[in-house]
Tab-separated table of C-alpha atoms in Angstrom:
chain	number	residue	atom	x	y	z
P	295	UNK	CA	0.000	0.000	0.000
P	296	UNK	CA	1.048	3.672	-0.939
P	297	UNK	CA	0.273	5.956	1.588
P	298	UNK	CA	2.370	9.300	0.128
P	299	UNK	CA	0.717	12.153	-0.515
P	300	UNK	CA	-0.304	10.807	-4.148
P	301	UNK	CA	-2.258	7.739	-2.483
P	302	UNK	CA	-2.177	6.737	-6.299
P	303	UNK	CA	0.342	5.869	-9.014
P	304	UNK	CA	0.124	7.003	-12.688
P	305	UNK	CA	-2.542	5.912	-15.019
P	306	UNK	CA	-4.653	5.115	-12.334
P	307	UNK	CA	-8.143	3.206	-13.606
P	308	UNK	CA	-9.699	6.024	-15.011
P	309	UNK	CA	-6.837	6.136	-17.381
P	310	UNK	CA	-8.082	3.254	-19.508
P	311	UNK	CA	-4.845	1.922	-19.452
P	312	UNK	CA	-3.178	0.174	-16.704
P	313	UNK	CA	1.130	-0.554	-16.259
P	314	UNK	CA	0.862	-3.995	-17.875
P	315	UNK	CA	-1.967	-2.685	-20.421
P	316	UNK	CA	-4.548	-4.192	-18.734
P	317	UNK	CA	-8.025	-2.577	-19.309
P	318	UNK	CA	-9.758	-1.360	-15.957
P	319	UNK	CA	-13.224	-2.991	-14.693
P	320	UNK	CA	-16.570	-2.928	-16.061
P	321	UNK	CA	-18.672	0.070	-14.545
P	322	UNK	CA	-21.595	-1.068	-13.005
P	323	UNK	CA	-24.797	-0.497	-15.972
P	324	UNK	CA	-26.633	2.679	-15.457
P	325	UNK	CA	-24.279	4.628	-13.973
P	326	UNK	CA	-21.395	5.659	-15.631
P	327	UNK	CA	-20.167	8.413	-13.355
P	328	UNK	CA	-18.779	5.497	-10.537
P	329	UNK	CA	-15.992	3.209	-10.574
P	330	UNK	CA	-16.734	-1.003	-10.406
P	331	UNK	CA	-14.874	-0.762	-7.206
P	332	UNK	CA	-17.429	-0.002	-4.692
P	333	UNK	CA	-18.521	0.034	-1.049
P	334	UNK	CA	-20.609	-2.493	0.226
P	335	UNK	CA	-24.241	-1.921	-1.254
P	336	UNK	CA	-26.174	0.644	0.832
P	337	UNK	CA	-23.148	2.774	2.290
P	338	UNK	CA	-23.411	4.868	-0.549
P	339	UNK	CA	-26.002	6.894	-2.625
P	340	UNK	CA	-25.358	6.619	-6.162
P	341	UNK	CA	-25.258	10.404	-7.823
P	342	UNK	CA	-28.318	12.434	-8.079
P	343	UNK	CA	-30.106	10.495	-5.841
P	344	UNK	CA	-31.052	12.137	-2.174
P	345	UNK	CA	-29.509	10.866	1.008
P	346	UNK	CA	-32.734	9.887	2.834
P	347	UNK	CA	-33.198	7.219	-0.196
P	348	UNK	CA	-33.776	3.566	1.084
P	349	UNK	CA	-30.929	1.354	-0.057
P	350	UNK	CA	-32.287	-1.383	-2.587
P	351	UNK	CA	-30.164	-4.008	-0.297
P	352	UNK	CA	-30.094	-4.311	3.399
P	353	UNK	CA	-26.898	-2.687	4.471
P	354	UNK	CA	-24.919	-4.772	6.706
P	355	UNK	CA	-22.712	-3.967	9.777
P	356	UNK	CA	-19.231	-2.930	9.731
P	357	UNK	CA	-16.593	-5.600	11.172
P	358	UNK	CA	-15.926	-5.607	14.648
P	359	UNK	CA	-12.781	-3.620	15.889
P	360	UNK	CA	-10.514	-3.955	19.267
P	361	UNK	CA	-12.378	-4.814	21.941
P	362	UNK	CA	-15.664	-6.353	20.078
P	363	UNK	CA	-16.730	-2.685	19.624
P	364	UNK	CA	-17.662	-1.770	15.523
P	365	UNK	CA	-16.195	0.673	14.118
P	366	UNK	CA	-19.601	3.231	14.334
P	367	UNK	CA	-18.425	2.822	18.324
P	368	UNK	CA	-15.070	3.661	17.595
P	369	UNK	CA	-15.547	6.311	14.718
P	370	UNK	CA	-12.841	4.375	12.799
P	371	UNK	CA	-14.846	3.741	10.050
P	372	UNK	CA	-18.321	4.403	8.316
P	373	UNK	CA	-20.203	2.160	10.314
P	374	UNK	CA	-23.691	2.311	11.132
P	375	UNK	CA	-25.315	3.638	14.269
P	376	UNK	CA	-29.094	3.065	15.603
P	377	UNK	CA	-31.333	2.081	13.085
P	378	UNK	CA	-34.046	4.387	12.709
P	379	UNK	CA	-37.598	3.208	13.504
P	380	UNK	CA	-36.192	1.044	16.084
P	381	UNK	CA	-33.989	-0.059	18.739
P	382	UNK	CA	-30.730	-3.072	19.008
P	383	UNK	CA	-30.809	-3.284	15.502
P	384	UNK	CA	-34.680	-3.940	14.347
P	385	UNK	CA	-36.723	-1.088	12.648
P	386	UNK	CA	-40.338	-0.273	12.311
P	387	UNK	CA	-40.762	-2.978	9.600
P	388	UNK	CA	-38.261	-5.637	10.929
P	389	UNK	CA	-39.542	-8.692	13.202
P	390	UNK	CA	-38.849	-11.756	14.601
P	391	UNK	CA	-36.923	-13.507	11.421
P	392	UNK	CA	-38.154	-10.485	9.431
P	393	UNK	CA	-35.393	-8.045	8.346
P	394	UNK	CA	-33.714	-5.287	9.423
P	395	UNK	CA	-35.551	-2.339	9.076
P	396	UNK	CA	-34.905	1.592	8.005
P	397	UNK	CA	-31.831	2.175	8.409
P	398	UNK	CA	-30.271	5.628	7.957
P	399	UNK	CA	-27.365	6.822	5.637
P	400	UNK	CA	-23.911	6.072	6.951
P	401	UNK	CA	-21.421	8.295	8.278
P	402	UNK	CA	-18.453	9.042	6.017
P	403	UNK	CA	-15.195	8.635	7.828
P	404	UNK	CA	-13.462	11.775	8.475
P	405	UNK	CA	-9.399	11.165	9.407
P	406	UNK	CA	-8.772	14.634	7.658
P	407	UNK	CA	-10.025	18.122	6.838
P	408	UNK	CA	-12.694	16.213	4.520
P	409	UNK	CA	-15.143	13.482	4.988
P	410	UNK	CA	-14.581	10.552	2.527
P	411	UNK	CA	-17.230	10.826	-0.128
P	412	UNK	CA	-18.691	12.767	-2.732
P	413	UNK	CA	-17.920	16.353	-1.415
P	414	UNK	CA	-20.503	19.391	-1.985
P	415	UNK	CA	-19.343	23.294	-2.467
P	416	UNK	CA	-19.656	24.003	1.415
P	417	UNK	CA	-17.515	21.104	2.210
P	418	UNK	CA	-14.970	22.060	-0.166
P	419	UNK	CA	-14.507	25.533	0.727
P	420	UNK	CA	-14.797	24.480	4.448
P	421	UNK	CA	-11.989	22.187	3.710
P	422	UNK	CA	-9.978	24.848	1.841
P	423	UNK	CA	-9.983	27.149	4.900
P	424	UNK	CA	-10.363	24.267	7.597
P	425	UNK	CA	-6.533	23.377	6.126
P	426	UNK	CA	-5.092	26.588	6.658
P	427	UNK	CA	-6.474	27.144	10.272
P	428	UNK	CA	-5.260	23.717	11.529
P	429	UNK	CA	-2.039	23.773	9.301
P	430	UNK	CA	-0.935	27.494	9.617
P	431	UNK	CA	2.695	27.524	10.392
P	432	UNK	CA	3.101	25.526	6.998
P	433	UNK	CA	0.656	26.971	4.671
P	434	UNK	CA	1.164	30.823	5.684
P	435	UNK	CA	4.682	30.192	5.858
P	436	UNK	CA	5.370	29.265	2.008
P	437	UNK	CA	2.267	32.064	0.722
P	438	UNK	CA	3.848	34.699	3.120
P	439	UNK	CA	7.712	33.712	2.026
P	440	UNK	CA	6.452	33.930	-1.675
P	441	UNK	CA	4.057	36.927	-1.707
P	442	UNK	CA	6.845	39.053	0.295
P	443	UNK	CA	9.477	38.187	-2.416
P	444	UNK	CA	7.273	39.130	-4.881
P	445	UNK	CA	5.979	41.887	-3.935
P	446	UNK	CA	9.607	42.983	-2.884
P	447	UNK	CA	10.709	42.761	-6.378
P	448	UNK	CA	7.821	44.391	-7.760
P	449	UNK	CA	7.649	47.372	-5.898
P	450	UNK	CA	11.515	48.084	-6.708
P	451	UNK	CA	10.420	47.672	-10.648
P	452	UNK	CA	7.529	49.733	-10.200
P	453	UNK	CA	9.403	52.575	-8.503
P	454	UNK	CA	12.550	52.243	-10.884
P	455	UNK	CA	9.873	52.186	-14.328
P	456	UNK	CA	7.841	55.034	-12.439
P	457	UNK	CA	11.253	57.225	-12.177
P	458	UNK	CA	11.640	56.768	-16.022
P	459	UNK	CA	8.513	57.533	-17.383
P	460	UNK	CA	7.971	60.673	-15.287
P	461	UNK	CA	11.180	63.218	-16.242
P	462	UNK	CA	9.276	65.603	-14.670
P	463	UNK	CA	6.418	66.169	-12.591
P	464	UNK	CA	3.712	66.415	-15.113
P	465	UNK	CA	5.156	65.223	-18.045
P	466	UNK	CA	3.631	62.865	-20.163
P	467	UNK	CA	4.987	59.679	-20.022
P	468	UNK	CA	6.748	58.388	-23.635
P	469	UNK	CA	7.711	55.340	-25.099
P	470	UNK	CA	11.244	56.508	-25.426
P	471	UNK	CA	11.447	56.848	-21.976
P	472	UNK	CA	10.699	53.208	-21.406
P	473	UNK	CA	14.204	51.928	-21.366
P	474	UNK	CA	15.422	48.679	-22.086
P	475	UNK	CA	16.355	48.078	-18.616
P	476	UNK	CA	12.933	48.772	-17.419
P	477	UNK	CA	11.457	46.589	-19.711
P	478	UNK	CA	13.912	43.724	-18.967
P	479	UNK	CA	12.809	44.480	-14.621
P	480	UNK	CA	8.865	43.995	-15.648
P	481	UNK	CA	9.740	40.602	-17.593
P	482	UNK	CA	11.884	39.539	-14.624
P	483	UNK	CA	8.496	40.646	-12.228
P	484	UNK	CA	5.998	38.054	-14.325
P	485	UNK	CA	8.607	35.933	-14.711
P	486	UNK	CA	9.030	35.729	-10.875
P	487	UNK	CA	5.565	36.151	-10.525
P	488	UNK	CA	5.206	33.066	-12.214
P	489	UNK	CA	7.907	30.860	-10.057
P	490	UNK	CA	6.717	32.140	-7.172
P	491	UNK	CA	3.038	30.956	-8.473
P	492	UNK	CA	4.112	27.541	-9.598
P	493	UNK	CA	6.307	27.136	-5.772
P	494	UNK	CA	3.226	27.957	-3.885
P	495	UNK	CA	0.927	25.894	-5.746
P	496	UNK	CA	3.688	22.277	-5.723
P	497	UNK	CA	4.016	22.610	-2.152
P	498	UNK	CA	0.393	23.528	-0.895
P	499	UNK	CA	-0.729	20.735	-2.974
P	500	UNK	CA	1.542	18.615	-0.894
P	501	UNK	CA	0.340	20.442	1.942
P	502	UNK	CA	-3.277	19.739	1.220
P	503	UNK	CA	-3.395	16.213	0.392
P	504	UNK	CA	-1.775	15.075	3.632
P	505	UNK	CA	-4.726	17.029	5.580
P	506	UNK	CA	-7.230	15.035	3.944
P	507	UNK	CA	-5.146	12.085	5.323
P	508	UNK	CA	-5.260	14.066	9.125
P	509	UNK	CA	-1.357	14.275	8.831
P	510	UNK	CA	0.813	17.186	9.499
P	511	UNK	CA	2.814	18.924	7.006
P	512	UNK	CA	5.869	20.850	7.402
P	513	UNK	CA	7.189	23.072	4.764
P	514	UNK	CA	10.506	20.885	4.321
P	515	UNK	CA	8.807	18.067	4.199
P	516	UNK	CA	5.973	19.661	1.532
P	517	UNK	CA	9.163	20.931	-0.666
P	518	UNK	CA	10.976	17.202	-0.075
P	519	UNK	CA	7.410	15.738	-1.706
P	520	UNK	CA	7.151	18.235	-4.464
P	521	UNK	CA	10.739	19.557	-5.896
P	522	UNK	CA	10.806	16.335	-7.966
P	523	UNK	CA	8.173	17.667	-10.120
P	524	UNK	CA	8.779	21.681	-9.984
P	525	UNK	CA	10.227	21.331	-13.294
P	526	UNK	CA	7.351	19.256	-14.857
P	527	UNK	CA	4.405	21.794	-13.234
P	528	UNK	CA	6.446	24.894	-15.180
P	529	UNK	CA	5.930	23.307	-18.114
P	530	UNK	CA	2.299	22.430	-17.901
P	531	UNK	CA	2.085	25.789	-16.475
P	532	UNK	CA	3.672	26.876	-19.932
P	533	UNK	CA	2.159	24.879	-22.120
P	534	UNK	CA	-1.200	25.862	-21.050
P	535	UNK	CA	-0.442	29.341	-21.045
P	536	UNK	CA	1.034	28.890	-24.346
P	537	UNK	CA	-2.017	27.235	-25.989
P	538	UNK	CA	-4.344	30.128	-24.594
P	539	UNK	CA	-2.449	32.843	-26.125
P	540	UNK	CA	-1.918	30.807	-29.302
P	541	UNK	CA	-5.613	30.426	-29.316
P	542	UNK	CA	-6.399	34.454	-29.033
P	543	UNK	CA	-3.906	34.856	-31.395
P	544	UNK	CA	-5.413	32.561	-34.173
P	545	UNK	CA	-9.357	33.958	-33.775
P	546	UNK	CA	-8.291	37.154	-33.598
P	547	UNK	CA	-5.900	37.443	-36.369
P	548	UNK	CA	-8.394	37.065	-39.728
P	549	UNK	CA	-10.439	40.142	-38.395
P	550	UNK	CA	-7.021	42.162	-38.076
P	551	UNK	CA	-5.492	41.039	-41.310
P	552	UNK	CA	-9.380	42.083	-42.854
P	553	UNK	CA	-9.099	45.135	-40.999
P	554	UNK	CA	-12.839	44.608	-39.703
P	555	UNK	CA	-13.506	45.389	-36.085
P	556	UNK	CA	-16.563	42.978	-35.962
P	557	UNK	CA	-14.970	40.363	-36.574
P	558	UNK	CA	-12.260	41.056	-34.762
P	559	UNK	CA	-14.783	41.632	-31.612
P	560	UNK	CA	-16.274	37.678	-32.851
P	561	UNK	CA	-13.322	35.810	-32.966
P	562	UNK	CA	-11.901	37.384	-29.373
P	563	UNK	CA	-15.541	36.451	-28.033
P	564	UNK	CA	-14.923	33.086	-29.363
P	565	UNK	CA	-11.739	32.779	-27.846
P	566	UNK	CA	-12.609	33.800	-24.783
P	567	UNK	CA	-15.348	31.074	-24.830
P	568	UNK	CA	-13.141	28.456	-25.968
P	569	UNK	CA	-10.221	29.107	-23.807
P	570	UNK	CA	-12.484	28.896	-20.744
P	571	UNK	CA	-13.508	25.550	-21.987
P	572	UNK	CA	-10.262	24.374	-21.978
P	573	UNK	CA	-9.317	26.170	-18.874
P	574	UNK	CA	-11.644	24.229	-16.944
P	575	UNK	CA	-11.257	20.871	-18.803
P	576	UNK	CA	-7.074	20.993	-17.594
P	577	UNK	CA	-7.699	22.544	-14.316
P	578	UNK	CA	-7.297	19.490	-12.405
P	579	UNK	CA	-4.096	18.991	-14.182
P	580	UNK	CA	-2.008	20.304	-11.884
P	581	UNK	CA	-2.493	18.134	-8.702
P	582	UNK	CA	-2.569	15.546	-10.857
P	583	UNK	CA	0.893	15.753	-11.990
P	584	UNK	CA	2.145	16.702	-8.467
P	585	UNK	CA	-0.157	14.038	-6.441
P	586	UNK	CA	0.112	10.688	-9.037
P	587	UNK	CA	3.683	12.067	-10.294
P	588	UNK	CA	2.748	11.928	-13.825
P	589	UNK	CA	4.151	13.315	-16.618
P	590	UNK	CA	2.579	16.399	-18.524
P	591	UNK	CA	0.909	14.209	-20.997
P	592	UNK	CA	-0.913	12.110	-18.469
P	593	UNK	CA	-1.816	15.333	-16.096
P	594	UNK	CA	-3.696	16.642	-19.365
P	595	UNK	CA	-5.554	13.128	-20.181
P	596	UNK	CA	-6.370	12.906	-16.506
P	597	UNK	CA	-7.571	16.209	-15.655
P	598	UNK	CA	-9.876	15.642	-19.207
P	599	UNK	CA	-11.116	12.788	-18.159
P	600	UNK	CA	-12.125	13.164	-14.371
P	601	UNK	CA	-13.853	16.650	-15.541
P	602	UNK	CA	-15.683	15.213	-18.614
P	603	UNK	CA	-19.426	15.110	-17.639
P	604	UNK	CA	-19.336	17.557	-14.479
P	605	UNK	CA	-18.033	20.763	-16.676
P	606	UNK	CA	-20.445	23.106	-15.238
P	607	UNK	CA	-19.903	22.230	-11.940
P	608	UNK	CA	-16.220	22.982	-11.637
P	609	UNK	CA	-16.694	25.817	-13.526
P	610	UNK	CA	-19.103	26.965	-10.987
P	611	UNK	CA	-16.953	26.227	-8.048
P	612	UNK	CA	-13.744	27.393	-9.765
P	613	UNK	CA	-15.337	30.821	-10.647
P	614	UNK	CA	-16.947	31.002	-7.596
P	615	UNK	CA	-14.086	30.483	-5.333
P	616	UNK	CA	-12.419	33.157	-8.056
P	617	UNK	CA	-15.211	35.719	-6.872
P	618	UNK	CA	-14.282	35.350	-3.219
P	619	UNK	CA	-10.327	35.189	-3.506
P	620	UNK	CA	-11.145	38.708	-5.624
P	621	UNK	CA	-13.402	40.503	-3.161
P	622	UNK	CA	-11.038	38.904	-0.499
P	623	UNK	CA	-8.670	40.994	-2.365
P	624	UNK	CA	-10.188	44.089	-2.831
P	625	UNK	CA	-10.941	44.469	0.846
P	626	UNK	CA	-7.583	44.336	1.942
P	627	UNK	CA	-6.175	46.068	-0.784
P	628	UNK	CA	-8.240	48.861	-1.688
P	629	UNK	CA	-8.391	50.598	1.251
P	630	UNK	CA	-4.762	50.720	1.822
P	631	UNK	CA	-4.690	52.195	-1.721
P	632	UNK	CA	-6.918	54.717	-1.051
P	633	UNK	CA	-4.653	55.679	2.305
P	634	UNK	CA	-1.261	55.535	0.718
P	635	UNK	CA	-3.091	58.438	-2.294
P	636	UNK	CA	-4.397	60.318	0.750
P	637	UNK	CA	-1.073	60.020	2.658
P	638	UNK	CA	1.508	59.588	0.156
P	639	UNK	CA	0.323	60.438	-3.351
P	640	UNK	CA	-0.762	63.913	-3.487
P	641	UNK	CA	-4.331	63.143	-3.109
P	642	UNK	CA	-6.422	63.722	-6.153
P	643	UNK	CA	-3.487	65.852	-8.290
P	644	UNK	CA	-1.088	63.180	-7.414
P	645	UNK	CA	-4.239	60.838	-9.399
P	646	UNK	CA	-4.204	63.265	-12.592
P	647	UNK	CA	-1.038	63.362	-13.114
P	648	UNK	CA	-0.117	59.825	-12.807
P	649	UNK	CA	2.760	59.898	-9.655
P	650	UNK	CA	-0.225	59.355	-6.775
P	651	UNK	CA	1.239	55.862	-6.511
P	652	UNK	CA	5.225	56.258	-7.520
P	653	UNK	CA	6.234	57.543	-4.214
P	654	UNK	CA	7.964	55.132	-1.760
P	655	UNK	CA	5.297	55.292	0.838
P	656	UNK	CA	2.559	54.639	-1.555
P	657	UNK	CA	3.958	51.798	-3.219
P	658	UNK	CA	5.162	50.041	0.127
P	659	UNK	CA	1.737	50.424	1.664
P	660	UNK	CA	0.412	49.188	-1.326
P	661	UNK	CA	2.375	46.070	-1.497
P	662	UNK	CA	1.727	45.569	2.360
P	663	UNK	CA	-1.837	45.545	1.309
P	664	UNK	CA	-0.948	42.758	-2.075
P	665	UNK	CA	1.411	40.475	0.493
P	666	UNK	CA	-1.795	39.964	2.765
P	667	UNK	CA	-3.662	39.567	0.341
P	668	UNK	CA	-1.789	36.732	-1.272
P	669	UNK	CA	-1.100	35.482	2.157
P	670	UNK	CA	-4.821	34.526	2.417
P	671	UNK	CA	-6.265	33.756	-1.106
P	672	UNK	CA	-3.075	31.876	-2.715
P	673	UNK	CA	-4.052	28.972	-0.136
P	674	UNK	CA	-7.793	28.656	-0.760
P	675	UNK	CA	-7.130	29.143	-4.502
P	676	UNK	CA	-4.744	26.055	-4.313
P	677	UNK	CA	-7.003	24.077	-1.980
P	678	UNK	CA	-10.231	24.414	-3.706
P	679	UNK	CA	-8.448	23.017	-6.678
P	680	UNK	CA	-6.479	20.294	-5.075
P	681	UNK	CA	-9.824	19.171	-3.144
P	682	UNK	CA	-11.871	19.209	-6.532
P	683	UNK	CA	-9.411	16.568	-8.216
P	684	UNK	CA	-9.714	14.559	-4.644
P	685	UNK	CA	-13.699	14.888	-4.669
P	686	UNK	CA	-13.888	13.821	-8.385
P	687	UNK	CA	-11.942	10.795	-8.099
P	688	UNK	CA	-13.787	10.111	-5.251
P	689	UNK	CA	-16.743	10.280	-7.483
P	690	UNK	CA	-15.300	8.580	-10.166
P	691	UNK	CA	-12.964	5.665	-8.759
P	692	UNK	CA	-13.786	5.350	-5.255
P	693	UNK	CA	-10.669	7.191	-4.118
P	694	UNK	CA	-12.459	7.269	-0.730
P	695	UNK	CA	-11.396	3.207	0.030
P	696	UNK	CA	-7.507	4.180	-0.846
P	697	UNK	CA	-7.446	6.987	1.471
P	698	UNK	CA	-9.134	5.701	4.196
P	699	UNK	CA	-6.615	2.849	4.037
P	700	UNK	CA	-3.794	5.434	3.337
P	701	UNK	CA	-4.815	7.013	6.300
P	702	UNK	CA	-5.032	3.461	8.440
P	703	UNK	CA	-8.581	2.675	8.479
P	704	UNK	CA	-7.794	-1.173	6.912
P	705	UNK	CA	-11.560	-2.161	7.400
P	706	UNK	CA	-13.123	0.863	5.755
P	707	UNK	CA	-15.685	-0.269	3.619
P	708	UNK	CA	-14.693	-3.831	3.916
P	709	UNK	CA	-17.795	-6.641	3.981
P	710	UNK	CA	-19.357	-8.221	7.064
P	711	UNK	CA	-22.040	-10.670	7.836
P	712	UNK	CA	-25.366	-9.695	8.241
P	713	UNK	CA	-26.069	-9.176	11.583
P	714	UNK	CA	-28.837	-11.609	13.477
P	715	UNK	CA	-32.778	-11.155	12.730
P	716	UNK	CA	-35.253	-10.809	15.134
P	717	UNK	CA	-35.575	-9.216	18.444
């Protein structure tokens, strides 16, 4: 058993190809969203189908643990608890040699920040943020380390490019002015931008999927568990980015070379439609390649496959958790904006003519305001996304059984005997 952080190795059975080119099981008819490799019947409610349903089959008991107690006594495992309707195991329709009643859902194991099933968009944000309050020497650790650096850097490019483009107070600013030096500084800003993006999200991922197994992280031991694949993230990270651009580039180009706004206008709204498409269908990618160490070719096929058929709902969650990173954001930020004009930037003049925010004390406060900012939002970002690939999988190939066995619950799941009929 594999109980990393990845739980899983490469080409795992959604894959449709196995290491010995074996194909995976037959998914159980009329339902094509679950894996063959299920939980005994009744544990589980198959999607779209509400928790209070009766299960078809008479669930049966968990094994017993230490002791003789089951594991619903111990809360090692989703075992059942009192039936309802009834009392020592009969319900309202069970009898003497008759059955055993209503019972109620089972509870889902819950070693981590998550319980172990299908998760819904409280539990995932819940999750997100549950992480960074339990874990928060690790996870505010690497966001603050990053964020600082970045911000660091910035604010010396911004001051340096703000020097250049206003000679003097007033001026307007001119491309001349705009050095190659300057220009060299922003690149080196995205650019580190960018690392400082792709560090955050390798080792939060890390991070993450150890607190869905209830295990602490450190941030040696998240960097020991991702550095191998650093290099292989920056190019999906690429590659994506890449393809998006390329994409722009390619609708947008016929209406330039015609020299007809309209359809310039058409093909950038049909970019923007498709890129978001695509956006979405690779945006489990990335913990895919860091959690089943895959290559980039298999984090693309993966992250395809796992989102194929629930499209709208990540998008719904992604964009939503986008909406509260960015008025997360613009709480923080804004207001220490609007101070550092007040304080720093000449007010309103300092606005019109363009040096409000090139002053020293304007752009520190600023960046003060950016640095917490990222502090907070680079986690959930990360965690909303790593948790989405987790719930999926769950979904999709009963990832909950390998975790809870990653995480030491051997019996989770397993089958037991039916308990005794009768009073």
């Amino acid at each position: 058993m594999n109980d990393s952080p990845g739980w899983a190795t490469p080409g795992s059975p959604s894959d449709g190809e196995g290491a010995e080119g074996t194909q995976p099981p037959a998914r159980p008819a009329g339902d094509q969203k679950w894996s063959a490799e299920q939980p005994p019947p009744g544990q589980w409610s198959s999607p779209g189908t509400g928790a209070s349903d009766t299960p078809a089959t008479p669930p049966q008991r968990p094994q017993q643990g230490a002791g003789g107690r089951s594991y619903a006594q111990t809360g090692d495992s989703r075992g059942y608890g009192t039936p309802y309707g009834g009392q020592n195991g009969t319900g309202g329709t069970g009898g003497a040699g008759g059955g055993w009643g209503t019972w109620g859902p089972p509870p889902a194991a819950k070693p981590g920040v998550i319980p172990l099933r299908p998760l819904g968009l409280g539990e995932i944000l819940d999750g997100a943020v549950t992480t960074m309050r339990t874990h928060w020497r690790s996870v505010l650790s690497i966001s603050l380390a990053v964020a600082v650096l970045v911000q660091v850097f910035s604010v010396l490019v911004q001051k340096y490019s703000g020097d250049r483009l206003t000679i003097e107070p007033g001026s307007q600013a001119r491309m001349e002015d705009f050095s190659d030096s300057s220009a060299l500084l922003t690149l080196a800003a995205y650019l580190l931008q960018l690392l400082g993006g792709l560090l955050v999200t390798a080792m939060l991922t890390m991070i993450f999927s150890r607190a869905v197994l209830g295990r602490p992280s450190t941030v040696g031991g998240a960097w020991r568990d991702a550095r191998g694949q650093l290099l292989r993230l920056a190019g999906l990270t690429l590659l994506i980015g890449f393809g998006a651009v390329t994409v722009f580039v390619l609708l947008i180009l016929p209406g330039v070379l015609a020299g007809s706004l309209g359809l310039g206008v058409l093909g950038g709204l049909a970019a923007a439609v498709l890129v978001t498409w695509l956006w979405i269908r690779l945006s489990l990618a990335s913990p895919a390649l860091m959690l089943e160490k895959a290559t980039i070719r298999t984090a693309l096929a993966r992250s395809s496959k796992l989102v194929n058929g629930s499209w709208w709902r990540i998008f719904g969650i992604t964009a939503l958790t986008a909406l509260i990173t960015a008025l997360v954001s613009a709480i923080i930020v804004y207001p220490l904006l609007a101070v550092s004009v007040a304080l720093f930037g000449g007010g309103l003049e300092g606005l019109a003519d363009g040096t409000a925010l090139n002053s020293w004390g304007s752009l520190i406060l600023t960046a003060i305001g950016s640095v917490i900012a990222l502090t907070i939002t680079m986690p959930i970002q990360s965690g909303v996304t790593v948790l989405l690939y987790i719930d999926q999988r769950i979904r999709r190939e009963a990832l909950d059984l390998e975790l809870a066995r990653a995480a030491g619950l051997e019996n989770y799941g397993a089958d037991a005997t039916a308990p005794p009929t009768g009073g």
